[in-house]
Amino acid sequence: SSGINAEWPLRPGDEMLQDLHVLMEDVKKKSVMRLKYDGLSFDTEEEAIENAMNKYAYYQCFKCKKAYFGGEAQCQADAGDDFDPEDLVCGGCSNLSQEVCPKHGTDYLEYKCR
């Protein structure tokens, strides 16, 4: 189990928690898409989410604040936690690629819109 539960009750005024919930749902969606891209499937959506959340590492872009794929969780765990948060920049904000998919924008350039 990932130990992360994004299903907590939100109260009015909990904007920070709401932002976290939205980010978490985005990570779930993107990680399950990554599973499918990698050719992996599971019997239930819950199994797919749990496995994807344990398998992949997602980070929040320092610039746009959206989640982006950062590799496999095991590789990231081996690398440690010593990094500059300003270095966490998604492909859409990195200025390394000026590509924009007409259907998906810059969210999935890394693997979906090749």
mmCIF file with all atom_site columns, C-alpha atoms in Angstrom:
data_model
loop_
_atom_site.group_PDB
_atom_site.id
_atom_site.type_symbol
_atom_site.label_atom_id
_atom_site.label_alt_id
_atom_site.label_comp_id
_atom_site.label_asym_id
_atom_site.label_entity_id
_atom_site.label_seq_id
_atom_site.pdbx_PDB_ins_code
_atom_site.Cartn_x
_atom_site.Cartn_y
_atom_site.Cartn_z
_atom_site.occupancy
_atom_site.B_iso_or_equiv
_atom_site.pdbx_formal_charge
_atom_site.auth_seq_id
_atom_site.auth_comp_id
_atom_site.auth_asym_id
_atom_site.auth_atom_id
_atom_site.pdbx_PDB_model_num
ATOM 1   C CA . SER A 1 1   ? 0.000   0.000  0.000   1.00 0.00 ? 1   SER A CA 1
ATOM 2   C CA . SER A 1 2   ? 1.259   3.457  -0.814  1.00 0.00 ? 2   SER A CA 1
ATOM 3   C CA . GLY A 1 3   ? 0.148   4.843  2.536   1.00 0.00 ? 3   GLY A CA 1
ATOM 4   C CA . ILE A 1 4   ? -1.441  7.798  0.759   1.00 0.00 ? 4   ILE A CA 1
ATOM 5   C CA . ASN A 1 5   ? -5.152  8.374  1.074   1.00 0.00 ? 5   ASN A CA 1
ATOM 6   C CA . ALA A 1 6   ? -6.603  11.172 -1.023  1.00 0.00 ? 6   ALA A CA 1
ATOM 7   C CA . GLU A 1 7   ? -10.168 10.354 0.003   1.00 0.00 ? 7   GLU A CA 1
ATOM 8   C CA . TRP A 1 8   ? -10.273 12.388 3.211   1.00 0.00 ? 8   TRP A CA 1
ATOM 9   C CA . PRO A 1 9   ? -13.254 14.703 3.798   1.00 0.00 ? 9   PRO A CA 1
ATOM 10  C CA . LEU A 1 10  ? -12.570 18.317 2.829   1.00 0.00 ? 10  LEU A CA 1
ATOM 11  C CA . ARG A 1 11  ? -14.153 21.210 4.696   1.00 0.00 ? 11  ARG A CA 1
ATOM 12  C CA . PRO A 1 12  ? -14.886 24.669 3.329   1.00 0.00 ? 12  PRO A CA 1
ATOM 13  C CA . GLY A 1 13  ? -11.774 26.811 3.640   1.00 0.00 ? 13  GLY A CA 1
ATOM 14  C CA . ASP A 1 14  ? -9.373  23.897 3.196   1.00 0.00 ? 14  ASP A CA 1
ATOM 15  C CA . GLU A 1 15  ? -7.895  25.344 -0.008  1.00 0.00 ? 15  GLU A CA 1
ATOM 16  C CA . MET A 1 16  ? -4.469  23.841 0.605   1.00 0.00 ? 16  MET A CA 1
ATOM 17  C CA . LEU A 1 17  ? -6.006  20.416 1.170   1.00 0.00 ? 17  LEU A CA 1
ATOM 18  C CA . GLN A 1 18  ? -8.163  20.873 -1.918  1.00 0.00 ? 18  GLN A CA 1
ATOM 19  C CA . ASP A 1 19  ? -5.053  21.689 -3.983  1.00 0.00 ? 19  ASP A CA 1
ATOM 20  C CA . LEU A 1 20  ? -3.351  18.582 -2.603  1.00 0.00 ? 20  LEU A CA 1
ATOM 21  C CA . HIS A 1 21  ? -6.392  16.459 -3.418  1.00 0.00 ? 21  HIS A CA 1
ATOM 22  C CA . VAL A 1 22  ? -6.446  17.764 -7.018  1.00 0.00 ? 22  VAL A CA 1
ATOM 23  C CA . LEU A 1 23  ? -2.712  17.075 -7.353  1.00 0.00 ? 23  LEU A CA 1
ATOM 24  C CA . MET A 1 24  ? -3.154  13.559 -5.949  1.00 0.00 ? 24  MET A CA 1
ATOM 25  C CA . GLU A 1 25  ? -5.967  12.761 -8.378  1.00 0.00 ? 25  GLU A CA 1
ATOM 26  C CA . ASP A 1 26  ? -3.792  14.006 -11.251 1.00 0.00 ? 26  ASP A CA 1
ATOM 27  C CA . VAL A 1 27  ? -0.918  11.757 -10.111 1.00 0.00 ? 27  VAL A CA 1
ATOM 28  C CA . LYS A 1 28  ? -3.277  8.764  -9.910  1.00 0.00 ? 28  LYS A CA 1
ATOM 29  C CA . LYS A 1 29  ? -4.564  9.432  -13.432 1.00 0.00 ? 29  LYS A CA 1
ATOM 30  C CA . LYS A 1 30  ? -1.100  9.950  -14.915 1.00 0.00 ? 30  LYS A CA 1
ATOM 31  C CA . SER A 1 31  ? 0.422   6.944  -13.120 1.00 0.00 ? 31  SER A CA 1
ATOM 32  C CA . VAL A 1 32  ? -2.319  4.607  -14.379 1.00 0.00 ? 32  VAL A CA 1
ATOM 33  C CA . MET A 1 33  ? -1.765  5.993  -17.901 1.00 0.00 ? 33  MET A CA 1
ATOM 34  C CA . ARG A 1 34  ? 1.933   5.218  -17.455 1.00 0.00 ? 34  ARG A CA 1
ATOM 35  C CA . LEU A 1 35  ? 1.050   1.620  -16.469 1.00 0.00 ? 35  LEU A CA 1
ATOM 36  C CA . LYS A 1 36  ? -0.939  1.236  -19.677 1.00 0.00 ? 36  LYS A CA 1
ATOM 37  C CA . TYR A 1 37  ? 1.872   2.781  -21.703 1.00 0.00 ? 37  TYR A CA 1
ATOM 38  C CA . ASP A 1 38  ? 4.285   0.262  -20.142 1.00 0.00 ? 38  ASP A CA 1
ATOM 39  C CA . GLY A 1 39  ? 1.915   -2.565 -21.140 1.00 0.00 ? 39  GLY A CA 1
ATOM 40  C CA . LEU A 1 40  ? 0.866   -3.470 -17.590 1.00 0.00 ? 40  LEU A CA 1
ATOM 41  C CA . SER A 1 41  ? -2.704  -4.183 -16.561 1.00 0.00 ? 41  SER A CA 1
ATOM 42  C CA . PHE A 1 42  ? -4.554  -5.213 -13.423 1.00 0.00 ? 42  PHE A CA 1
ATOM 43  C CA . ASP A 1 43  ? -7.965  -6.734 -12.721 1.00 0.00 ? 43  ASP A CA 1
ATOM 44  C CA . THR A 1 44  ? -9.413  -3.705 -10.965 1.00 0.00 ? 44  THR A CA 1
ATOM 45  C CA . GLU A 1 45  ? -8.927  0.048  -11.112 1.00 0.00 ? 45  GLU A CA 1
ATOM 46  C CA . GLU A 1 46  ? -7.978  0.010  -7.419  1.00 0.00 ? 46  GLU A CA 1
ATOM 47  C CA . GLU A 1 47  ? -5.197  -2.539 -8.073  1.00 0.00 ? 47  GLU A CA 1
ATOM 48  C CA . ALA A 1 48  ? -3.964  -0.488 -11.021 1.00 0.00 ? 48  ALA A CA 1
ATOM 49  C CA . ILE A 1 49  ? -3.866  2.711  -8.931  1.00 0.00 ? 49  ILE A CA 1
ATOM 50  C CA . GLU A 1 50  ? -2.109  1.038  -5.996  1.00 0.00 ? 50  GLU A CA 1
ATOM 51  C CA . ASN A 1 51  ? 0.505   -0.603 -8.215  1.00 0.00 ? 51  ASN A CA 1
ATOM 52  C CA . ALA A 1 52  ? 1.069   2.537  -10.279 1.00 0.00 ? 52  ALA A CA 1
ATOM 53  C CA . MET A 1 53  ? 1.432   4.719  -7.185  1.00 0.00 ? 53  MET A CA 1
ATOM 54  C CA . ASN A 1 54  ? 4.030   2.314  -5.777  1.00 0.00 ? 54  ASN A CA 1
ATOM 55  C CA . LYS A 1 55  ? 5.889   1.805  -9.070  1.00 0.00 ? 55  LYS A CA 1
ATOM 56  C CA . TYR A 1 56  ? 6.315   5.367  -10.335 1.00 0.00 ? 56  TYR A CA 1
ATOM 57  C CA . ALA A 1 57  ? 7.656   8.623  -8.924  1.00 0.00 ? 57  ALA A CA 1
ATOM 58  C CA . TYR A 1 58  ? 5.834   11.855 -9.704  1.00 0.00 ? 58  TYR A CA 1
ATOM 59  C CA . TYR A 1 59  ? 6.974   15.316 -8.699  1.00 0.00 ? 59  TYR A CA 1
ATOM 60  C CA . GLN A 1 60  ? 5.330   18.706 -8.555  1.00 0.00 ? 60  GLN A CA 1
ATOM 61  C CA . CYS A 1 61  ? 6.849   21.099 -11.071 1.00 0.00 ? 61  CYS A CA 1
ATOM 62  C CA . PHE A 1 62  ? 8.426   24.078 -9.322  1.00 0.00 ? 62  PHE A CA 1
ATOM 63  C CA . LYS A 1 63  ? 7.150   26.416 -12.056 1.00 0.00 ? 63  LYS A CA 1
ATOM 64  C CA . CYS A 1 64  ? 3.616   25.330 -13.021 1.00 0.00 ? 64  CYS A CA 1
ATOM 65  C CA . LYS A 1 65  ? 2.851   23.237 -9.885  1.00 0.00 ? 65  LYS A CA 1
ATOM 66  C CA . LYS A 1 66  ? 1.514   20.310 -11.979 1.00 0.00 ? 66  LYS A CA 1
ATOM 67  C CA . ALA A 1 67  ? 2.589   16.707 -11.432 1.00 0.00 ? 67  ALA A CA 1
ATOM 68  C CA . TYR A 1 68  ? 5.065   15.173 -13.851 1.00 0.00 ? 68  TYR A CA 1
ATOM 69  C CA . PHE A 1 69  ? 6.621   11.719 -14.260 1.00 0.00 ? 69  PHE A CA 1
ATOM 70  C CA . GLY A 1 70  ? 10.045  11.463 -12.663 1.00 0.00 ? 70  GLY A CA 1
ATOM 71  C CA . GLY A 1 71  ? 10.910  7.823  -13.306 1.00 0.00 ? 71  GLY A CA 1
ATOM 72  C CA . GLU A 1 72  ? 10.438  4.623  -11.376 1.00 0.00 ? 72  GLU A CA 1
ATOM 73  C CA . ALA A 1 73  ? 10.054  4.999  -7.617  1.00 0.00 ? 73  ALA A CA 1
ATOM 74  C CA . GLN A 1 74  ? 12.843  2.481  -6.877  1.00 0.00 ? 74  GLN A CA 1
ATOM 75  C CA . CYS A 1 75  ? 15.349  4.479  -8.942  1.00 0.00 ? 75  CYS A CA 1
ATOM 76  C CA . GLN A 1 76  ? 14.339  7.661  -7.157  1.00 0.00 ? 76  GLN A CA 1
ATOM 77  C CA . ALA A 1 77  ? 14.589  5.992  -3.741  1.00 0.00 ? 77  ALA A CA 1
ATOM 78  C CA . ASP A 1 78  ? 18.145  4.901  -4.569  1.00 0.00 ? 78  ASP A CA 1
ATOM 79  C CA . ALA A 1 79  ? 19.033  8.491  -5.551  1.00 0.00 ? 79  ALA A CA 1
ATOM 80  C CA . GLY A 1 80  ? 18.053  9.928  -2.163  1.00 0.00 ? 80  GLY A CA 1
ATOM 81  C CA . ASP A 1 81  ? 16.339  13.160 -1.169  1.00 0.00 ? 81  ASP A CA 1
ATOM 82  C CA . ASP A 1 82  ? 19.216  15.609 -1.629  1.00 0.00 ? 82  ASP A CA 1
ATOM 83  C CA . PHE A 1 83  ? 17.977  17.957 -4.372  1.00 0.00 ? 83  PHE A CA 1
ATOM 84  C CA . ASP A 1 84  ? 17.083  21.574 -4.989  1.00 0.00 ? 84  ASP A CA 1
ATOM 85  C CA . PRO A 1 85  ? 13.273  21.955 -5.321  1.00 0.00 ? 85  PRO A CA 1
ATOM 86  C CA . GLU A 1 86  ? 13.867  24.529 -8.072  1.00 0.00 ? 86  GLU A CA 1
ATOM 87  C CA . ASP A 1 87  ? 15.364  21.723 -10.168 1.00 0.00 ? 87  ASP A CA 1
ATOM 88  C CA . LEU A 1 88  ? 11.990  19.934 -10.244 1.00 0.00 ? 88  LEU A CA 1
ATOM 89  C CA . VAL A 1 89  ? 10.702  21.214 -13.586 1.00 0.00 ? 89  VAL A CA 1
ATOM 90  C CA . CYS A 1 90  ? 8.346   19.359 -15.934 1.00 0.00 ? 90  CYS A CA 1
ATOM 91  C CA . GLY A 1 91  ? 8.973   18.909 -19.658 1.00 0.00 ? 91  GLY A CA 1
ATOM 92  C CA . GLY A 1 92  ? 6.484   21.628 -20.538 1.00 0.00 ? 92  GLY A CA 1
ATOM 93  C CA . CYS A 1 93  ? 8.302   24.214 -18.404 1.00 0.00 ? 93  CYS A CA 1
ATOM 94  C CA . SER A 1 94  ? 11.874  23.100 -19.062 1.00 0.00 ? 94  SER A CA 1
ATOM 95  C CA . ASN A 1 95  ? 12.264  25.061 -22.320 1.00 0.00 ? 95  ASN A CA 1
ATOM 96  C CA . LEU A 1 96  ? 14.125  22.058 -23.721 1.00 0.00 ? 96  LEU A CA 1
ATOM 97  C CA . SER A 1 97  ? 11.253  21.209 -26.003 1.00 0.00 ? 97  SER A CA 1
ATOM 98  C CA . GLN A 1 98  ? 9.078   23.715 -27.783 1.00 0.00 ? 98  GLN A CA 1
ATOM 99  C CA . GLU A 1 99  ? 6.669   20.981 -28.919 1.00 0.00 ? 99  GLU A CA 1
ATOM 100 C CA . VAL A 1 100 ? 3.008   21.356 -28.057 1.00 0.00 ? 100 VAL A CA 1
ATOM 101 C CA . CYS A 1 101 ? 0.517   18.642 -28.888 1.00 0.00 ? 101 CYS A CA 1
ATOM 102 C CA . PRO A 1 102 ? -2.634  20.195 -30.373 1.00 0.00 ? 102 PRO A CA 1
ATOM 103 C CA . LYS A 1 103 ? -4.783  17.703 -28.436 1.00 0.00 ? 103 LYS A CA 1
ATOM 104 C CA . HIS A 1 104 ? -2.998  17.435 -25.048 1.00 0.00 ? 104 HIS A CA 1
ATOM 105 C CA . GLY A 1 105 ? -0.855  20.574 -24.765 1.00 0.00 ? 105 GLY A CA 1
ATOM 106 C CA . THR A 1 106 ? 2.401   19.888 -22.921 1.00 0.00 ? 106 THR A CA 1
ATOM 107 C CA . ASP A 1 107 ? 1.053   17.538 -20.199 1.00 0.00 ? 107 ASP A CA 1
ATOM 108 C CA . TYR A 1 108 ? 1.904   14.243 -21.919 1.00 0.00 ? 108 TYR A CA 1
ATOM 109 C CA . LEU A 1 109 ? 4.689   15.168 -24.333 1.00 0.00 ? 109 LEU A CA 1
ATOM 110 C CA . GLU A 1 110 ? 7.060   12.721 -22.711 1.00 0.00 ? 110 GLU A CA 1
ATOM 111 C CA . TYR A 1 111 ? 5.207   9.587  -23.784 1.00 0.00 ? 111 TYR A CA 1
ATOM 112 C CA . LYS A 1 112 ? 1.650   10.043 -24.996 1.00 0.00 ? 112 LYS A CA 1
ATOM 113 C CA . CYS A 1 113 ? 2.070   12.460 -27.875 1.00 0.00 ? 113 CYS A CA 1
ATOM 114 C CA . ARG A 1 114 ? 5.104   11.065 -29.672 1.00 0.00 ? 114 ARG A CA 1
#
